[in-house]
Coordinates of C-alpha atoms and ligand atoms in Angstrom, one line a residue:
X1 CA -67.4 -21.5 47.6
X2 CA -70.4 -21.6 49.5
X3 CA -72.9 -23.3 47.8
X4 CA -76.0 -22.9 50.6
X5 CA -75.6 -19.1 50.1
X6 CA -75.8 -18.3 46.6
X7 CA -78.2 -15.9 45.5
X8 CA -80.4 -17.0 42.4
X9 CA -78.6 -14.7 39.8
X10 CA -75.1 -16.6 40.3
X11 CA -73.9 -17.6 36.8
X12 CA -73.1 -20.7 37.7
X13 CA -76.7 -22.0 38.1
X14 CA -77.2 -22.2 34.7
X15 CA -72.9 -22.8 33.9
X16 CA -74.2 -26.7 32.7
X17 CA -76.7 -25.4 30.6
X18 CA -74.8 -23.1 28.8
X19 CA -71.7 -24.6 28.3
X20 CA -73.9 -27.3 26.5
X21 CA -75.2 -25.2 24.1
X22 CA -71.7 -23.5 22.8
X23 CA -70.7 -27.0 22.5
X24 CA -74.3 -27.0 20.4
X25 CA -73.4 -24.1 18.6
X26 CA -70.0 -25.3 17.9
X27 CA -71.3 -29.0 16.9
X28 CA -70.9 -29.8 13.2
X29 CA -72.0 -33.3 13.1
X30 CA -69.4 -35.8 14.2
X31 CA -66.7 -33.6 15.5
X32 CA -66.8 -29.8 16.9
X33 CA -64.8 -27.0 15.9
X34 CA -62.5 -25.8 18.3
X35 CA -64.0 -22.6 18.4
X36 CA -66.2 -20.7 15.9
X37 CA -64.1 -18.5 14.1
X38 CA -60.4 -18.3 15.1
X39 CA -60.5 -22.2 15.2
X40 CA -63.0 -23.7 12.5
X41 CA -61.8 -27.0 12.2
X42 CA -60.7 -30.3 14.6
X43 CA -57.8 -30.0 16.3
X44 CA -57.0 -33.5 18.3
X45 CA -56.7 -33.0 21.6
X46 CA -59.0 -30.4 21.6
X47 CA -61.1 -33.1 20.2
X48 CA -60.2 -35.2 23.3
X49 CA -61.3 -33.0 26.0
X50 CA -64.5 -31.9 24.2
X51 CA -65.5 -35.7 24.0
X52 CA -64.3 -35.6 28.3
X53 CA -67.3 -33.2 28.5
X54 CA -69.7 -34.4 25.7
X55 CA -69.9 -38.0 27.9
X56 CA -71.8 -35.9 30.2
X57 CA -74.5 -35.2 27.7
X58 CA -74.4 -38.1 25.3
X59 CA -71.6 -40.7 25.8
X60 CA -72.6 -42.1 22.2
X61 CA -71.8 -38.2 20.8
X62 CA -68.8 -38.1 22.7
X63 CA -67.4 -41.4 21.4
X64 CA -68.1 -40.3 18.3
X65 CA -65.8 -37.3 18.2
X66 CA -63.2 -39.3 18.8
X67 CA -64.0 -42.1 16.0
X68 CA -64.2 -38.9 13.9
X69 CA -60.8 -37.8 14.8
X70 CA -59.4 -41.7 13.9
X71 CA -60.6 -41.4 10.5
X72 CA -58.3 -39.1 9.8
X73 CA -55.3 -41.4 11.5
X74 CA -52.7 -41.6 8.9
X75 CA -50.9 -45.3 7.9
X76 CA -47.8 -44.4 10.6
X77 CA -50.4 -44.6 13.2
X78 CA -50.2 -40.6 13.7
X79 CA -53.2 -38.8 14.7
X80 CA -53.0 -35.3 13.0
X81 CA -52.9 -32.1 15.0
X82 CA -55.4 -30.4 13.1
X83 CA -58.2 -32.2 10.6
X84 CA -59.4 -29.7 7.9
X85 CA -63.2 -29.1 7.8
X86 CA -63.3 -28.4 3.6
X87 CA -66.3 -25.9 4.2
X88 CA -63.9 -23.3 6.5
X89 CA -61.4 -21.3 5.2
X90 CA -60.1 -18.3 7.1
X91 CA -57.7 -20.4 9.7
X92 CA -53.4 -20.2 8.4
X93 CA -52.1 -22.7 7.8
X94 CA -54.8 -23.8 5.4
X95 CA -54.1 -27.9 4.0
X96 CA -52.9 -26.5 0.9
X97 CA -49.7 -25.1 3.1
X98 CA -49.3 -28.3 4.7
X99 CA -49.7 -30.1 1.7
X100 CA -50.2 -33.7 3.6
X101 CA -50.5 -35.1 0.1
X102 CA -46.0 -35.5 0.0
X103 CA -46.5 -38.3 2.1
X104 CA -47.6 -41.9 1.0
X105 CA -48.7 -42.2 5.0
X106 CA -51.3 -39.2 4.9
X107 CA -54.6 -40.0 4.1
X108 CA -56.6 -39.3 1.2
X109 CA -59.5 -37.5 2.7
X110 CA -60.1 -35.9 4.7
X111 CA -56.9 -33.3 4.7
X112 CA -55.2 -32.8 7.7
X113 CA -51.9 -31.0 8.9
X114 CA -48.6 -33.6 9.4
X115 CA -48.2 -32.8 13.0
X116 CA -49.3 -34.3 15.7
X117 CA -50.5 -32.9 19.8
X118 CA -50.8 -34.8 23.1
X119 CA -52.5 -37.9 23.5
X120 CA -55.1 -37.6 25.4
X121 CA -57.6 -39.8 23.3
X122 CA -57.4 -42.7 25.7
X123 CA -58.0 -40.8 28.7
X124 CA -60.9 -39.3 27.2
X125 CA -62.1 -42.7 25.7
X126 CA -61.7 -44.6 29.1
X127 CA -64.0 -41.8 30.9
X128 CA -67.1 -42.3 28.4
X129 CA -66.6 -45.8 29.4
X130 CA -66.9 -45.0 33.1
X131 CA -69.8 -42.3 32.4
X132 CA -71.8 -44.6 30.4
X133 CA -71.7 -47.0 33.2
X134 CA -74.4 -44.6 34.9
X135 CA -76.4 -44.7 31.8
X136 CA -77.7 -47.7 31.3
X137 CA -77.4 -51.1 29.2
X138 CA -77.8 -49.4 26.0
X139 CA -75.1 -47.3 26.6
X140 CA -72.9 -49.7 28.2
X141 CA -72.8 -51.4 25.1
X142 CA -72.8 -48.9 22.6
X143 CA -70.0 -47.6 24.8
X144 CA -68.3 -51.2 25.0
X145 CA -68.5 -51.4 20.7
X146 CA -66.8 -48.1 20.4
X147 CA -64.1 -49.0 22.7
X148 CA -63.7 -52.3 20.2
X149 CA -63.4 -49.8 17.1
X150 CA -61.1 -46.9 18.9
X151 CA -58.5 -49.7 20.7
X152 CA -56.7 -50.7 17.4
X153 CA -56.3 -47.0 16.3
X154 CA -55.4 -45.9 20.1
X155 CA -52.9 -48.7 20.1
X156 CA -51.3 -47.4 16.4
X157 CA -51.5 -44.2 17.7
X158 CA -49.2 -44.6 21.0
X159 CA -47.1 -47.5 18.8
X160 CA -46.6 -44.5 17.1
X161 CA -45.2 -42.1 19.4
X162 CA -42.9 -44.9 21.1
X163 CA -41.2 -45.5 18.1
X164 CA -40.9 -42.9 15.8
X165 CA -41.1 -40.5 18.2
X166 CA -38.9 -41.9 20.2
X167 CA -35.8 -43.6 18.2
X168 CA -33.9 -43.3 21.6
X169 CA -36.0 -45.4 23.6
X170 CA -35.9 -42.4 26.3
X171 CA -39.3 -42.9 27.3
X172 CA -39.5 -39.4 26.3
X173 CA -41.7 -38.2 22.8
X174 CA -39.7 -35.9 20.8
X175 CA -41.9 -33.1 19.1
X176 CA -40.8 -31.2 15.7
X177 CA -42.6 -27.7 16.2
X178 CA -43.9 -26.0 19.4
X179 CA -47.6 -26.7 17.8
X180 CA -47.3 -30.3 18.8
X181 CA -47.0 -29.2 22.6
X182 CA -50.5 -27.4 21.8
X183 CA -48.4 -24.7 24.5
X184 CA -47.2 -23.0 21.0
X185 CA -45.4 -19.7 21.8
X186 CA -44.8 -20.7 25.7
X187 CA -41.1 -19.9 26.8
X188 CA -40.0 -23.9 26.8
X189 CA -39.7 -23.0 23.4
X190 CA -37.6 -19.9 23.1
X191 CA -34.0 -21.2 23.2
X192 CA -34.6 -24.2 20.6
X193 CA -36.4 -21.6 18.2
X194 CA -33.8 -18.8 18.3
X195 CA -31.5 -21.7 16.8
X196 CA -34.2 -22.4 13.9
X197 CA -33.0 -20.1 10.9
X198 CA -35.8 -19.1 8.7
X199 CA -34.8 -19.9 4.7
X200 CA -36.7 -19.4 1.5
X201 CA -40.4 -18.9 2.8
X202 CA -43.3 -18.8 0.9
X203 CA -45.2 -15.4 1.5
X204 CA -48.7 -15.7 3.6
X205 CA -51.3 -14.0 5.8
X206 CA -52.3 -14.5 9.3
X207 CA -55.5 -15.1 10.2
X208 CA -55.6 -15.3 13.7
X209 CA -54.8 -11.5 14.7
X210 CA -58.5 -10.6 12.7
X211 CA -59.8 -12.6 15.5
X212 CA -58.6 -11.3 18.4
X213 CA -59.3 -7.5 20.3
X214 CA -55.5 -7.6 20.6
X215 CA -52.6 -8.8 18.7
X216 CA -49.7 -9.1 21.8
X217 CA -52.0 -12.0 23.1
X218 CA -51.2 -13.8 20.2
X219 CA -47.7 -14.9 19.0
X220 CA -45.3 -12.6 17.2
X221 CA -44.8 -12.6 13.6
X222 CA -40.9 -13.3 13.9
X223 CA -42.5 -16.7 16.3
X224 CA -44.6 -17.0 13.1
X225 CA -42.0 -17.1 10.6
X226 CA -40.1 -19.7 12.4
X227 CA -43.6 -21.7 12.9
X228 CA -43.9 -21.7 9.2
X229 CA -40.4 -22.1 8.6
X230 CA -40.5 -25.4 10.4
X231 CA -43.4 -26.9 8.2
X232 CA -41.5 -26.0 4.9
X233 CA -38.9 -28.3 6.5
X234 CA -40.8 -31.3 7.0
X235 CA -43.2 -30.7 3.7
X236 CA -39.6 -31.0 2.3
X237 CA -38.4 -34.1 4.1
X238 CA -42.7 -35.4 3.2
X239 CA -43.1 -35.8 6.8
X240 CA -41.0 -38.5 7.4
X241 CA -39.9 -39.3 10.8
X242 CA -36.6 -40.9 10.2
X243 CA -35.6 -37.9 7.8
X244 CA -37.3 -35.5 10.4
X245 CA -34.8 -37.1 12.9
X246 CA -31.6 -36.5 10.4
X247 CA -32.3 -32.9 9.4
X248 CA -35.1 -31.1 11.6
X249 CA -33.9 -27.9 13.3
X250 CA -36.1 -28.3 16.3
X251 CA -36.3 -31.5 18.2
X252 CA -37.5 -31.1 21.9
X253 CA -38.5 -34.2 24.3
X254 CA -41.9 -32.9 25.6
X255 CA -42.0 -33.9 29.3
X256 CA -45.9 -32.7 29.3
X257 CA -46.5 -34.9 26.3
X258 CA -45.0 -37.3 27.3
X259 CA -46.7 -37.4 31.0
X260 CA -50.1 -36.9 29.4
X261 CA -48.8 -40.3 26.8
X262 CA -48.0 -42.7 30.3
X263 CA -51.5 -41.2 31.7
X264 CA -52.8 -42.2 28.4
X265 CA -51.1 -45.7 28.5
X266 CA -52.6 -46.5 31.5
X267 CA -56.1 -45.8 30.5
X268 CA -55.0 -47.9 27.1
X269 CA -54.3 -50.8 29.0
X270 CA -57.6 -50.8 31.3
X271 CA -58.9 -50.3 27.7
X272 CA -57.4 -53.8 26.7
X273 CA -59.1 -55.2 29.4
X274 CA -62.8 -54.4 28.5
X275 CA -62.2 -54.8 25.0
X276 CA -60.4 -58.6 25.3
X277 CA -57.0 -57.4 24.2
X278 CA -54.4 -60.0 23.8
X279 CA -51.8 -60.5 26.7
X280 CA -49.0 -59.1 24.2
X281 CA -50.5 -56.1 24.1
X282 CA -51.1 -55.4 27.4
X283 CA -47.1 -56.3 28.0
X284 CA -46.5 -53.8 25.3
X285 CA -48.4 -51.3 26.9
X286 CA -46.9 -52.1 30.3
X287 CA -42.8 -51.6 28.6
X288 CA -44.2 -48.2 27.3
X289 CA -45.5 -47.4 31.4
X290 CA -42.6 -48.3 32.9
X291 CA -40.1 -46.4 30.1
X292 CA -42.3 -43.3 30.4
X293 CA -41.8 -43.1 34.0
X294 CA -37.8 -44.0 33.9
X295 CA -37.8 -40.9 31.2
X296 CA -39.7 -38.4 33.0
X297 CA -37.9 -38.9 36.6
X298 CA -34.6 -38.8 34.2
X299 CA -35.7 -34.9 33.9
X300 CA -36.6 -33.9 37.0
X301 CA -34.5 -30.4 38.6
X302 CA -34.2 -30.6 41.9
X303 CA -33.5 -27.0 41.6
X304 CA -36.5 -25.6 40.2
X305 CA -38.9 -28.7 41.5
X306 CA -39.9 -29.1 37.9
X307 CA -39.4 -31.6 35.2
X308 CA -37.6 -30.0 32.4
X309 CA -38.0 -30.4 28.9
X310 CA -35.2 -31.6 26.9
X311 CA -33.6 -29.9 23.9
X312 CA -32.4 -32.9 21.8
X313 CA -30.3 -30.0 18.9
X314 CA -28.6 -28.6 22.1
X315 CA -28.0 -31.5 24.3
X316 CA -29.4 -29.5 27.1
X317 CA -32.3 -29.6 29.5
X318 CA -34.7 -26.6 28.4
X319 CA -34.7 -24.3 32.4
X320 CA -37.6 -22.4 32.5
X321 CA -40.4 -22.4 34.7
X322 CA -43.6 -23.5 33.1
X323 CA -46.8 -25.5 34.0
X324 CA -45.3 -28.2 32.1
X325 CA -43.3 -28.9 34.6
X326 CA -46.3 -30.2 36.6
X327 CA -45.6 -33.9 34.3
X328 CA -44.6 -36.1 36.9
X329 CA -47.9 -35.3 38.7
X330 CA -50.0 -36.0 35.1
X331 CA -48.0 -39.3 34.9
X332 CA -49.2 -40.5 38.2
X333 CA -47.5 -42.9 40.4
X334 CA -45.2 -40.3 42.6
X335 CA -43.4 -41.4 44.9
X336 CA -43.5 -39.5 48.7
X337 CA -40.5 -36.8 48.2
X338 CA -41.4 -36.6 44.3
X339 CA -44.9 -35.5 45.7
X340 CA -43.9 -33.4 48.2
X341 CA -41.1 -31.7 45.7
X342 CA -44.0 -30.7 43.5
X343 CA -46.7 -29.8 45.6
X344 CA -44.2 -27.1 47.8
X345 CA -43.7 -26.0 43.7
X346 CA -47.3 -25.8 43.3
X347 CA -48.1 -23.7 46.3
X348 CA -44.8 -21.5 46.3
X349 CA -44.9 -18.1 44.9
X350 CA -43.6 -19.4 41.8
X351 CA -47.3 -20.9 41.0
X352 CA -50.6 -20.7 43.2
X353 CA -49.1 -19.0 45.9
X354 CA -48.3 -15.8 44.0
X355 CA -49.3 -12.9 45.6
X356 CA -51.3 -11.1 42.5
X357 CA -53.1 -13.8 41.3
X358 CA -56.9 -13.0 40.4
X359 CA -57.6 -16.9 41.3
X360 CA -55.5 -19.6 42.7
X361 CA -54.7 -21.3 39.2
X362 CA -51.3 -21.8 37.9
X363 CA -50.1 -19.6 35.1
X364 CA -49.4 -21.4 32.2
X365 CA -45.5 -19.6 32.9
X366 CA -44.4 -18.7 36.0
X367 CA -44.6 -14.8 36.9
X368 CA -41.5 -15.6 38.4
X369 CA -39.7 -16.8 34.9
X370 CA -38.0 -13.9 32.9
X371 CA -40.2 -15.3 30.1
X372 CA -44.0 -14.5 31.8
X373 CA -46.0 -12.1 29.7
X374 CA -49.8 -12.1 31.8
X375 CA -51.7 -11.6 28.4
X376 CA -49.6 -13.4 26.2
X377 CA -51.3 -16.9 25.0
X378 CA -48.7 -19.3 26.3
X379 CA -46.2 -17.1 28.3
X380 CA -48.7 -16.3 31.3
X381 CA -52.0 -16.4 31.1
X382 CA -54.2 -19.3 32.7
X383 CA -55.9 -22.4 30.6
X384 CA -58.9 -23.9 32.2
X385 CA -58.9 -27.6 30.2
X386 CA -55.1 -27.0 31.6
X387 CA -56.6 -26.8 34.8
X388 CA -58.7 -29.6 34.5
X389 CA -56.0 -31.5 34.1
X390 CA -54.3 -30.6 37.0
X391 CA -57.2 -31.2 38.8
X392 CA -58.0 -34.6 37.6
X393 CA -54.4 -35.5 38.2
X394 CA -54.4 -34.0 41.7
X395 CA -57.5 -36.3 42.3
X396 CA -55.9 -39.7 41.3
X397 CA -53.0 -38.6 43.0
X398 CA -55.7 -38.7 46.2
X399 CA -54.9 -34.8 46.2
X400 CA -58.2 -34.3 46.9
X401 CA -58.5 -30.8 48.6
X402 CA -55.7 -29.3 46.6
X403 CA -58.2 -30.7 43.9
X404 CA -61.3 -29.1 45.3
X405 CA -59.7 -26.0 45.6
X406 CA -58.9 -26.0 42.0
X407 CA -62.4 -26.5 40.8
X408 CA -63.8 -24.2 42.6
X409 CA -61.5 -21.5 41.9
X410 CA -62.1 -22.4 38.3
X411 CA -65.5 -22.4 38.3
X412 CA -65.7 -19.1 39.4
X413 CA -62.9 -17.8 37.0
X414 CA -65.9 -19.2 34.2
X415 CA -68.4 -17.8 35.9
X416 CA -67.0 -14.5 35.9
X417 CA -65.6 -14.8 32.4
X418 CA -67.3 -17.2 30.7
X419 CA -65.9 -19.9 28.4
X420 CA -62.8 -18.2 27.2
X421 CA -59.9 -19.6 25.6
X422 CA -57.6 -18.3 28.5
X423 CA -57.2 -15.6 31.5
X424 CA -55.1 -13.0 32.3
X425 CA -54.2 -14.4 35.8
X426 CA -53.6 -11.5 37.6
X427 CA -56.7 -9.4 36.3
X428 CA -58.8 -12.2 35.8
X429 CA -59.9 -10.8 32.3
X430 CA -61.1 -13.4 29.7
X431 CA -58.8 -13.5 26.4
X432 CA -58.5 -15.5 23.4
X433 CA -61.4 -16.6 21.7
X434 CA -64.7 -16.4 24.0
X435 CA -66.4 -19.6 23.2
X436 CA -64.0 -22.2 23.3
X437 CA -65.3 -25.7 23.1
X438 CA -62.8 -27.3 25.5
X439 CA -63.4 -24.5 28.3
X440 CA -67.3 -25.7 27.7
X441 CA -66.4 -29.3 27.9
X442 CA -64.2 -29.0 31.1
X443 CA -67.0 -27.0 32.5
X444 CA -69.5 -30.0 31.8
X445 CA -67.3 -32.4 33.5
X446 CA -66.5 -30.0 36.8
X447 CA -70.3 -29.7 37.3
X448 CA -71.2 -33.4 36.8
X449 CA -68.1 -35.0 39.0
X450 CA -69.5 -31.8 42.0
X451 CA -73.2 -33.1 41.7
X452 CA -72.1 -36.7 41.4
X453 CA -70.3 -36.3 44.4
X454 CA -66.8 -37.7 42.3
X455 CA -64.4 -34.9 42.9
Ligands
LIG1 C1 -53.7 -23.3 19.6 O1 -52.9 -23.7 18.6 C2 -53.2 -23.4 17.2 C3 -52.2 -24.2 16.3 O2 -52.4 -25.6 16.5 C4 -53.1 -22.0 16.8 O3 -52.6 -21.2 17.6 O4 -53.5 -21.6 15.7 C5 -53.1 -24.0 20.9 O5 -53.6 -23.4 22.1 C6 -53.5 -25.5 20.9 O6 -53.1 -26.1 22.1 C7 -54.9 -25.7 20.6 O7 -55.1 -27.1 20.4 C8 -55.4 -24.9 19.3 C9 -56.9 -25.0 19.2 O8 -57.6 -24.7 20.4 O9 -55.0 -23.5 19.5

């Protein structure tokens, strides 16, 4: 992109200032909806991102959609997928389906779902820190007292994951339903699904087709059963992890998740730092970094230059070619051939280097893998807060024009189609839902880090 040529009627002169106000428009206090109408209440690591962008507004708003998030922690230290916003209806599963109440864990208000999604709270908590430092002492200090107040619940939260999520001690977080990879219908999940058998299911309605031009970009209804199916299972066992373990049909190790938890452990433990942790803690924290890293090189293919999910039900590493696969470079900390491994997989023809892409941005699947539908949610198309993951890992891994190439080629993706949920990569056509907070929020931060000279 050249930035001295632009003529005055480029979208992207006024990108900051609208991507503010859909996060405006999509503001309902102390948290923001995900999006206005397929998505009307908080899901977490939406949450997580929006508060990445919101620090580049207001780092005390930000912060705050994150404290808003931890009041809905339950007593296990899980921080729920989805927190219910009890003047929305029109979103399936509803609270009554997941019926939180079973469990003596759940809170009492507000009402949540009993899953869980990637943690990327800590990341997002450590970057208000470092915006606010820009912002002066007020900030600085409101800043520093909502780092005291979010480092007990972060800490529960990741205690969490390492333990009952992780019984094996693989390093590795085990999710129960291809919701908690937030990548719901992508291919990773295909093989452990077709071995979920759907029982007696209550009857219901989707909502999420009435909000979309076209139903194929959304999951099938048979991918729906099974969905459902799998929250009637641990409603029955009251979402309890041990029981989970014992009788769940679908128990994958989540590489991404569990790249985006040592990313997040990191950012945990410069947490501890500012907030005066006690050394035990930040030894804790350090076991967790060290056993996320042993698990994630543990489930690396040389073949595909991927890390590979792991189905736990199958004993077998889950082969398919999916963004996930990225992990190693989310976790950080690569070593030279690891790097190298992953970067020739970035720019082969199995990612960016793909002939027919609209933009250089990797496909959430691989047009290469049998599995790659290009307008099908998780199967193909391309994710911008995806994206800006990628990119903020490709900066701390002092990738820095691989980086700058991904920004710009994202900006101009939003540009073009404005804040959608995701792309079709090869036609460049906006899908999903058109004014989705975390496309806004990644947005925010792209534009800042450019004029701040960060990226
Ligand atoms: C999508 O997931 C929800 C279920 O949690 C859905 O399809 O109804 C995913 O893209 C997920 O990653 C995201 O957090 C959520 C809200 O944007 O939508």
């Amino acid at each position: 992109m050249d930035t001295t040529n632009r003529s005055t009627a480029d979208p992207r002169d006024d990108m900051a200032a609208r991507a503010a106000d859909l996060l405006r428009r999509n503001d309902l206090g102390g948290w923001t909806k995900a999006a206005p109408a397929l998505y009307p209440h908080q899901w977490s690591w939406d949450s997580a991102f929006i508060a990445i962008g919101l620090a580049r507004l207001d780092t005390r708003r930000a912060a705050r959609e994150l404290q808003t998030l931890c009041a809905a922690q339950w007593a296990t230290g899980k921080l729920p997928h989805i927190v219910f916003n009890p003047e929305a209806s029109g979103y399936f599963p509803d609270a009554a389906r997941w019926g939180c109440a079973v469990s003596p864990h759940a809170p009492q208000a507000p009402e949540t779902s009993g899953l869980c999604q990637p943690p990327v709270h800590a990341i997002a908590a450590r970057h208000i820190w470092e915006v606010a430092q820009g912002a002066g002492e007020e900030a600085v200090a409101d800043a520093r007292a909502s780092l005291q107040d979010l480092y007990p619940r972060l800490l529960a939260w990741h205690r969490y994951l390492a333990t009952a999520r992780d019984p094996e001690g693989s390093g590795l977080v085990t999710i129960y339903h291809p919701w908690e990879s937030g990548t719901d219908n992508s291919p990773r999940w295909d093989g452990a699904m077709a071995a979920v058998v759907v029982g007696d299911l209550p009857p219901y309605t989707r909502f999420d087709l009435q909000h979309v031009a076209d139903a194929s970009q959304r999951p099938t209804n048979e991918e729906y059963d099974r969905y459902l199916w799998l929250v009637e299972v641990l409603k029955g066992v009251r979402y309890d992890d041990a029981e989970a373990y014992k009788v769940h049909p679908f128990l994958v190790k989540d590489v991404l998740f569990s790249a985006i938890l040592v990313a997040a452990n990191e950012a945990l433990f410069e947490i501890a730092a500012v907030v005066g942790a006690l050394d035990d803690d930040r030894a804790l924290i350090d076991g967790w970094l060290d056993r996320g890293r042993r698990g994630l090189a543990d489930r690396w293919d040389p073949d595909l230059g991927l890390c590979l999910d792991y189905d736990v039900r199958a004993a077998a590493p889950v082969r398919v070619q999916t963004v996930a696969g990225f992990a190693p470079l989310v976790a950080g900390h690569l070593d030279a051939d690891r790097r190298a491994d992953l970067l020739a997989t970035w720019d082969s023809a199995a990612f960016l280097g793909h002939p027919r892409l609209r933009w250089p941005l990797p496909p959430s699947t691989s047009p290469e893998d049998p599995g790659f539908r290009p307008r099908s949610y998780w199967r193909g198309p391309t994710w911008p807060f995806m994206n800006w993951l990628l990119w903020w890992s490709l900066v701390g891994a002092g990738e820095g024009e691989r980086a700058e190439r991904l920004r710009r080629a994202s900006l101009d993706q939003l540009a073009s189609g404005g804040f959608a949920e995701y792309f079709e990569p090869f036609t460049g056509e906006p899908l999903g839902s058109l004014e989705q907070s975390w496309t806004a929020a990644v947005a925010l931060d792209w534009l800042a880090a450019d004029a701040n000279g960060e990226s």
